[in-house]
Short mmCIF file of C-alpha atoms in Angstrom, two decimals:
data_model
loop_
_atom_site.label_atom_id
_atom_site.label_comp_id
_atom_site.label_asym_id
_atom_site.label_seq_id
_atom_site.Cartn_x
_atom_site.Cartn_y
_atom_site.Cartn_z
CA MET A 66 -39.37 -10.37 63.04
CA ALA A 67 -36.25 -8.44 64.07
CA LYS A 68 -34.71 -6.15 61.48
CA ARG A 69 -31.37 -7.11 60.00
CA ASP A 70 -28.38 -4.91 60.56
CA PHE A 71 -28.30 -2.22 57.86
CA TYR A 72 -24.59 -2.81 57.17
CA GLU A 73 -25.29 -6.53 56.82
CA VAL A 74 -28.12 -5.82 54.39
CA LEU A 75 -25.80 -3.87 52.09
CA GLY A 76 -22.87 -6.22 52.67
CA VAL A 77 -20.45 -3.48 53.75
CA PRO A 78 -18.32 -3.00 56.89
CA LYS A 79 -19.28 -0.45 59.54
CA ASN A 80 -16.47 1.86 58.44
CA ALA A 81 -17.57 1.79 54.79
CA SER A 82 -17.22 5.03 52.85
CA ASP A 83 -20.16 6.84 51.24
CA ASP A 84 -19.05 5.58 47.82
CA GLU A 85 -18.90 1.96 49.04
CA ILE A 86 -22.40 2.27 50.49
CA LYS A 87 -23.71 3.76 47.25
CA LYS A 88 -22.11 1.03 45.10
CA ALA A 89 -23.49 -1.70 47.36
CA TYR A 90 -27.00 -0.26 47.15
CA ARG A 91 -26.85 -0.01 43.36
CA LYS A 92 -25.82 -3.66 43.18
CA ILE A 93 -28.69 -4.76 45.43
CA SER A 94 -31.31 -2.58 43.70
CA SER A 95 -30.24 -3.96 40.32
CA LYS A 96 -30.23 -7.58 41.51
CA TYR A 97 -33.56 -7.48 43.36
CA HIS A 98 -35.58 -5.05 41.27
CA PRO A 99 -39.06 -6.65 41.04
CA ASP A 100 -39.26 -6.10 37.28
CA ARG A 101 -36.30 -8.45 36.79
CA HIS A 102 -38.06 -11.44 38.40
CA GLN A 103 -40.84 -13.72 37.15
CA GLY A 104 -43.42 -15.57 39.19
CA ASP A 105 -45.37 -14.37 42.22
CA GLU A 106 -43.12 -15.95 44.85
CA ALA A 107 -39.85 -14.84 43.26
CA LYS A 108 -41.25 -11.37 42.67
CA ALA A 109 -42.42 -11.04 46.28
CA THR A 110 -39.04 -12.16 47.64
CA ALA A 111 -37.20 -9.75 45.35
CA GLU A 112 -39.50 -6.89 46.33
CA GLU A 113 -38.82 -7.55 50.03
CA LYS A 114 -35.05 -7.56 49.42
CA PHE A 115 -35.37 -4.42 47.31
CA LYS A 116 -37.26 -2.54 50.05
CA GLU A 117 -34.82 -3.77 52.70
CA GLY A 118 -31.86 -2.49 50.67
CA LYS A 119 -33.56 0.84 50.02
CA GLU A 120 -34.28 1.39 53.72
CA ALA A 121 -30.69 0.53 54.65
CA TYR A 122 -29.33 2.93 52.04
CA GLU A 123 -31.64 5.77 53.10
CA MET A 124 -30.39 5.46 56.67
CA LEU A 125 -26.67 4.96 56.01
CA SER A 126 -26.40 7.58 53.26
CA ASP A 127 -27.63 10.29 55.64
CA PRO A 128 -24.77 11.35 57.99
CA GLN A 129 -27.15 12.30 60.82
CA LYS A 130 -29.22 9.13 60.65
CA ARG A 131 -26.10 6.99 60.28
CA ALA A 132 -24.54 8.56 63.39
CA ALA A 133 -27.70 7.84 65.38
CA TYR A 134 -27.88 4.28 64.05
CA ASP A 135 -24.21 3.62 64.87
CA GLN A 136 -24.81 4.82 68.43
CA TYR A 137 -28.17 3.22 69.25
CA GLY A 138 -28.98 0.77 66.48
CA HIS A 139 -32.51 0.59 65.05
CA ALA A 140 -33.91 2.36 68.10
CA GLY A 141 -31.91 5.45 67.18
CA VAL A 142 -33.68 5.87 63.83
CA ASP A 143 -37.15 4.50 64.64
CA PRO A 144 -39.61 7.39 64.07
CA ASN A 145 -42.16 5.67 66.33
CA MET A 146 -40.04 6.24 69.41
CA ARG A 147 -40.93 9.34 71.42
CA GLY A 148 -38.79 12.40 70.80
CA GLY A 149 -37.62 11.56 67.30
CA PHE A 150 -34.96 13.49 65.43
CA GLY A 151 -37.08 15.63 63.22
CA GLY A 152 -38.88 18.41 65.13
CA GLN A 153 -37.82 21.58 66.92
CA GLU A 154 -38.56 19.82 70.17
CA GLY A 155 -35.23 18.10 69.75
CA PHE A 156 -33.52 21.32 70.84
CA ALA A 157 -35.60 21.63 74.01
CA GLY A 158 -33.68 21.42 77.28
CA GLY A 159 -34.22 20.94 80.98
CA GLY A 160 -36.14 18.45 83.03
CA PHE A 161 -35.92 14.75 83.70
CA ALA A 162 -35.17 13.68 80.11
CA GLU A 163 -32.17 15.98 79.83
CA ALA A 164 -30.78 14.66 83.11
CA PHE A 165 -30.94 11.14 81.69
CA GLY A 166 -29.39 12.41 78.48
CA ASP A 167 -26.42 13.82 80.37
CA ILE A 168 -25.91 10.57 82.29
CA PHE A 169 -25.99 8.35 79.22
CA GLY A 170 -23.99 10.90 77.25
CA ASP A 171 -21.16 10.55 79.76
CA MET A 172 -21.43 6.76 79.66
CA PHE A 173 -21.08 6.62 75.89
CA GLY A 174 -18.41 9.28 75.58
CA GLN A 175 -20.86 11.81 74.08
CA GLN A 176 -20.25 14.69 76.49
CA ARG A 177 -21.17 18.15 75.27
CA ARG A 178 -18.37 20.05 73.71
CA GLY A 179 -17.23 23.56 74.28
CA GLY A 180 -16.30 26.10 71.61
CA GLY A 181 -14.23 24.71 68.78
CA GLY A 182 -15.47 21.14 69.24
CA ARG A 183 -16.23 20.74 65.55
CA GLN A 184 -16.95 17.46 63.80
CA VAL A 185 -14.00 16.39 61.68
CA TYR A 186 -14.23 13.95 58.80
CA LYS A 187 -11.62 12.02 56.87
CA GLY A 188 -11.48 12.83 53.17
CA ASN A 189 -12.75 10.45 50.52
CA ASP A 190 -10.39 7.89 48.99
CA LEU A 191 -9.39 8.18 45.34
CA SER A 192 -8.85 5.43 42.77
CA TYR A 193 -6.41 5.48 39.87
CA ALA A 194 -6.27 2.77 37.18
CA MET A 195 -2.75 2.05 35.91
CA GLU A 196 -1.95 -0.24 32.99
CA ILE A 197 1.42 -2.02 32.85
CA THR A 198 3.01 -4.76 30.75
CA LEU A 199 3.62 -8.31 31.93
CA GLU A 200 7.36 -7.62 31.90
CA GLU A 201 6.86 -4.58 34.14
CA ALA A 202 4.67 -6.64 36.48
CA ALA A 203 7.39 -9.28 36.73
CA GLN A 204 10.35 -6.93 37.16
CA GLY A 205 8.72 -3.93 38.87
CA LYS A 206 9.14 -0.31 37.85
CA ASP A 207 9.16 3.29 39.05
CA ALA A 208 6.37 5.37 37.57
CA GLN A 209 5.00 8.90 37.70
CA ILE A 210 1.29 9.59 37.72
CA LYS A 211 -0.73 12.80 37.81
CA ILE A 212 -3.41 12.94 40.48
CA PRO A 213 -5.79 15.64 41.75
CA SER A 214 -4.54 17.88 44.55
CA TRP A 215 -6.17 20.62 46.57
CA ASN A 216 -4.32 23.79 47.54
CA ASP A 217 -5.40 26.77 49.63
CA CYS A 218 -7.23 29.32 47.52
CA ASP A 219 -4.95 32.28 46.71
CA THR A 220 -7.90 34.67 46.66
CA CYS A 221 -9.28 33.99 50.15
CA HIS A 222 -6.13 32.36 51.61
CA GLY A 223 -8.08 29.25 52.53
CA THR A 224 -10.87 30.90 54.53
CA GLY A 225 -13.56 30.34 51.92
CA ALA A 226 -14.88 33.88 52.46
CA LYS A 227 -14.93 36.71 49.95
CA PRO A 228 -11.96 39.06 50.53
CA GLY A 229 -12.98 41.85 52.90
CA THR A 230 -15.68 39.75 54.59
CA GLU A 231 -15.55 37.54 57.66
CA VAL A 232 -16.42 33.98 58.54
CA LYS A 233 -19.20 33.93 61.16
CA THR A 234 -19.73 31.51 64.02
CA CYS A 235 -22.77 29.30 63.45
CA THR A 236 -25.51 30.47 65.81
CA THR A 237 -27.39 27.16 65.66
CA CYS A 238 -24.60 25.17 67.33
CA ASN A 239 -22.56 28.10 68.73
CA GLY A 240 -19.55 26.98 66.75
CA ASN A 241 -19.55 23.42 68.11
CA GLY A 242 -20.54 21.77 64.84
CA VAL A 243 -22.99 19.52 66.69
CA VAL A 244 -26.36 19.94 68.37
CA GLN A 245 -28.09 17.95 71.10
CA MET A 246 -31.16 16.02 69.97
CA ARG A 247 -33.52 14.02 72.19
CA GLN A 248 -34.42 10.40 71.45
CA GLY A 249 -36.86 9.32 74.14
CA PHE A 250 -34.85 9.44 77.38
CA PHE A 251 -31.55 9.74 75.51
CA SER A 252 -29.75 12.92 74.54
CA VAL A 253 -27.86 12.40 71.29
CA GLN A 254 -25.39 14.60 69.45
CA GLN A 255 -25.79 15.02 65.74
CA THR A 256 -24.13 17.13 63.08
CA CYS A 257 -25.44 20.66 62.98
CA PRO A 258 -27.91 20.93 60.07
CA THR A 259 -27.01 24.58 59.47
CA CYS A 260 -23.21 24.51 59.19
CA HIS A 261 -22.90 20.75 58.48
CA GLY A 262 -20.38 20.28 61.27
CA SER A 263 -17.98 23.11 60.42
CA GLY A 264 -19.09 25.37 63.26
CA LYS A 265 -19.00 28.39 60.96
CA ILE A 266 -21.07 30.16 58.36
CA ILE A 267 -19.72 32.01 55.33
CA PRO A 268 -22.22 34.79 54.46
CA GLU A 269 -20.34 35.80 51.30
CA PRO A 270 -18.40 32.88 49.79
CA CYS A 271 -15.24 33.43 47.80
CA SER A 272 -16.08 33.42 44.08
CA ALA A 273 -12.80 31.72 43.16
CA CYS A 274 -13.26 28.60 45.32
CA HIS A 275 -17.04 28.86 45.93
CA GLY A 276 -16.52 28.92 49.68
CA GLN A 277 -14.46 25.73 49.82
CA GLY A 278 -11.20 27.44 50.72
CA LYS A 279 -9.30 25.16 48.34
CA ILE A 280 -8.66 25.02 44.61
CA LYS A 281 -8.38 21.72 42.76
CA SER A 282 -5.25 21.24 40.68
CA GLN A 283 -2.86 18.43 39.73
CA LYS A 284 0.36 17.07 41.11
CA THR A 285 2.86 14.45 40.03
CA LEU A 286 3.31 11.47 42.32
CA GLU A 287 6.20 9.01 42.26
CA ILE A 288 4.95 5.42 42.47
CA LYS A 289 7.00 2.26 42.95
CA ILE A 290 5.45 -0.81 41.33
CA PRO A 291 6.80 -3.87 43.20
CA ALA A 292 8.12 -6.85 41.24
CA GLY A 293 5.64 -9.72 41.10
CA ILE A 294 2.48 -7.64 41.28
CA ASP A 295 -0.52 -9.21 39.56
CA ASP A 296 -3.54 -7.96 37.66
CA GLY A 297 -6.26 -6.55 39.93
CA MET A 298 -3.97 -5.80 42.87
CA ARG A 299 -4.02 -2.35 44.48
CA ILE A 300 -1.25 -0.12 45.79
CA ARG A 301 -2.18 2.21 48.65
CA SER A 302 -0.69 5.69 48.88
CA SER A 303 -1.70 7.08 52.28
CA GLY A 304 -2.81 10.70 52.51
CA ASN A 305 -3.07 11.32 48.77
CA GLY A 306 -6.87 11.22 48.58
CA GLU A 307 -9.31 14.09 48.94
CA PRO A 308 -8.78 16.55 51.82
CA GLY A 309 -10.66 16.05 55.07
CA THR A 310 -13.39 18.30 56.40
CA ASN A 311 -12.87 20.70 59.31
CA GLY A 312 -9.25 19.73 59.69
CA GLY A 313 -9.84 16.01 59.28
CA PRO A 314 -7.13 13.80 57.72
CA PRO A 315 -7.05 13.34 53.94
CA GLY A 316 -8.21 10.13 52.33
CA ASP A 317 -5.94 7.64 50.60
CA LEU A 318 -5.13 6.94 46.97
CA PHE A 319 -5.59 3.40 45.67
CA ILE A 320 -3.76 2.55 42.45
CA GLU A 321 -5.49 -0.34 40.70
CA ILE A 322 -3.11 -2.38 38.55
CA ARG A 323 -4.20 -3.67 35.16
CA VAL A 324 -1.73 -5.93 33.34
CA LYS A 325 -1.97 -5.84 29.55
CA GLN A 326 -2.58 -9.09 27.69
CA HIS A 327 0.74 -10.47 26.46
CA GLU A 328 1.13 -11.69 22.88
CA ILE A 329 3.00 -14.84 23.96
CA PHE A 330 2.52 -15.58 27.65
CA GLU A 331 -0.46 -16.15 29.91
CA ARG A 332 0.01 -15.81 33.66
CA ASP A 333 -1.44 -18.23 36.19
CA GLY A 334 -0.31 -17.15 39.65
CA ASP A 335 3.48 -17.31 39.56
CA ASP A 336 3.53 -19.64 36.54
CA LEU A 337 3.58 -18.72 32.87
CA HIS A 338 2.11 -20.64 29.94
CA CYS A 339 2.85 -20.33 26.23
CA THR A 340 2.02 -22.23 23.05
CA VAL A 341 5.03 -23.35 21.00
CA PRO A 342 4.39 -24.36 17.37
CA ILE A 343 6.70 -26.98 15.83
CA SER A 344 6.73 -28.63 12.43
CA MET A 345 5.30 -32.06 11.78
CA THR A 346 8.76 -33.41 10.98
CA LYS A 347 10.25 -31.90 14.15
CA ALA A 348 7.53 -33.61 16.18
CA ALA A 349 8.24 -36.92 14.45
CA LEU A 350 12.03 -36.78 14.35
CA GLY A 351 12.70 -34.75 17.49
CA GLY A 352 15.48 -32.24 18.05
CA GLU A 353 16.30 -29.10 19.97
CA ILE A 354 14.22 -25.92 19.68
CA GLU A 355 14.40 -22.45 21.23
CA VAL A 356 11.50 -21.06 23.24
CA PRO A 357 10.96 -17.54 24.59
CA THR A 358 11.07 -16.63 28.29
CA LEU A 359 10.65 -13.26 30.01
CA ASN A 360 14.43 -13.09 30.38
CA GLY A 361 15.53 -14.27 26.94
CA LYS A 362 15.61 -17.62 25.16
CA ALA A 363 15.80 -21.17 26.48
CA ALA A 364 16.36 -24.54 24.77
CA ILE A 365 14.02 -27.53 24.86
CA ASP A 366 14.89 -31.02 23.64
CA ILE A 367 11.93 -32.38 21.67
CA PRO A 368 11.82 -36.21 21.82
CA GLU A 369 10.97 -38.27 18.75
CA GLY A 370 7.24 -38.77 18.31
CA THR A 371 6.17 -35.75 20.37
CA GLN A 372 2.38 -35.43 20.24
CA PRO A 373 0.27 -32.25 19.96
CA GLY A 374 -0.52 -30.82 23.40
CA LYS A 375 2.64 -32.23 24.97
CA GLN A 376 3.70 -30.00 27.85
CA PHE A 377 7.28 -29.12 28.77
CA ARG A 378 8.11 -27.51 32.11
CA LEU A 379 10.96 -25.05 32.57
CA ARG A 380 11.52 -24.63 36.31
CA GLY A 381 12.12 -21.14 37.64
CA LYS A 382 11.27 -19.44 34.33
CA GLY A 383 7.99 -18.02 35.57
CA ILE A 384 7.43 -15.00 37.83
CA LYS A 385 8.52 -14.46 41.41
CA GLY A 386 5.32 -13.30 43.09
CA LEU A 387 4.98 -10.71 45.83
CA ARG A 388 4.74 -13.37 48.53
CA SER A 389 7.00 -15.96 46.90
CA SER A 390 10.60 -16.79 47.72
CA VAL A 391 11.22 -18.48 44.35
CA ALA A 392 9.98 -17.90 40.82
CA GLY A 393 7.25 -20.01 39.28
CA ASP A 394 7.65 -22.21 36.21
CA LEU A 395 7.13 -21.78 32.48
CA TYR A 396 4.92 -24.37 30.77
CA CYS A 397 5.39 -24.76 27.01
CA HIS A 398 2.44 -26.40 25.25
CA ILE A 399 3.38 -28.01 21.94
CA GLU A 400 1.29 -27.31 18.87
CA VAL A 401 2.14 -29.41 15.81
CA GLU A 402 1.70 -27.48 12.57
CA ILE A 403 0.23 -29.33 9.60
CA PRO A 404 1.23 -28.09 6.12
CA VAL A 405 -1.66 -26.44 4.28
CA LYS A 406 -0.16 -26.48 0.76
CA LEU A 407 1.93 -29.30 -0.68
CA THR A 408 3.80 -29.78 -3.93
CA GLU A 409 3.18 -32.91 -5.96
CA PHE A 410 6.51 -34.30 -4.81
CA GLN A 411 5.61 -33.66 -1.16
CA ARG A 412 2.23 -35.29 -1.64
CA LYS A 413 3.81 -38.35 -3.19
CA THR A 414 6.42 -38.57 -0.45
CA LEU A 415 3.82 -38.29 2.31
CA LYS A 416 1.63 -40.88 0.62
CA GLU A 417 4.52 -43.31 0.44
CA PHE A 418 5.28 -42.57 4.10
CA ASP A 419 1.68 -43.23 5.09
CA ASP A 420 1.61 -46.47 3.08
CA SER A 421 4.71 -47.65 4.89
CA LEU A 422 3.03 -46.98 8.23
CA GLN A 423 -0.04 -48.95 7.21
CA LYS A 424 2.16 -51.89 6.25
CA GLY A 425 3.79 -51.85 9.67
CA GLY A 426 6.89 -50.01 8.67
CA GLY A 427 6.68 -47.72 11.69
CA LYS A 428 4.79 -47.09 14.89
CA HIS A 429 1.59 -45.08 14.77
CA SER A 430 0.92 -42.37 17.31
CA PRO A 431 -0.43 -43.68 20.65
CA SER A 432 -3.84 -42.09 20.25
CA SER A 433 -4.46 -43.35 16.70
CA GLN A 434 -3.23 -46.85 17.61
CA SER A 435 -5.54 -46.89 20.63
CA PHE A 436 -8.46 -45.75 18.48
CA ALA A 437 -7.72 -48.44 15.89
CA ASP A 438 -7.77 -51.13 18.57
CA LYS A 439 -11.07 -49.87 19.95
CA PHE A 440 -12.52 -49.71 16.43
CA LYS A 441 -11.64 -53.35 15.76
CA ARG A 442 -13.11 -54.50 19.08
CA PHE A 443 -16.33 -52.57 18.46
CA PHE A 444 -17.03 -54.33 15.15
CA SER A 445 -15.73 -57.74 16.13
#
């Protein structure tokens, strides 16, 4: 049975970052861990999925193996194929195999590089969680956030070497950052295992930056929150992630928006919902009431005999979403309040009122009248 694509196994795209690959593997290992499943068949299926996920992670989490897999698929990482990637024989040159390696290297754009042909890598992306109010989400805002930044080390001036010492050229790859490895009849480039693609070695690292050449600090970033943004959306700030390696571009910053729960409104897309309590007499007699909106107050005319749960729609009083040309609506859900403590006079008055209803002196609510009719039919 043919092996599934490793990226497909983990459910990530081919350009997934190391963090995305790690998160995907953790999710799979948690879901399919054999100890979490009961029954022989379920346990066997889970164990197979668990092993499949583990193999995919082991390959894609290793930069060298991932590069070989991206270039040649499963054949590039199959240890049973002649040549392999592991022994010193991978550095051997000359002969028929190397001639084939040069031919296929040209075909796939993997020509050998001269001095300075180092491997460059984009920096990792950063995430920042930002909490805002519903009003700020609806109207937008300008905000300042503090994020990590990396500046050249003042001690070594960005070289990573201890002052008074020099950075050496890696002798394994001659400063190229990559070495040629043989995989059967193919000649494949992989990141140099000695310098990890930098093409240089630092014999005595700078004590201030530990050989990194950069010092981590903080900087203030101006962020514009667009009007209509919703909970869970992300804002991308290009180039404000971690620095790249060997001159590679920096990663990006993703600001994850979290909208605080509002004490009155609930958002549903571009619409807003709120519960409006009214008195029992207001529901029975009707009248005008004021209701809150995000932009102030609005009036609603309550008809006589309004029932609990009645919904009133105020057009255009919702939120104008990011992709909307008009604002949504506000839905007011009526909640009829029942008195919890009554005076003797109020009790007497309500009793007289109820007696008058029973004698046909008024119209019952639709639901109670319907129930009464059903009750009579049931026992007739």
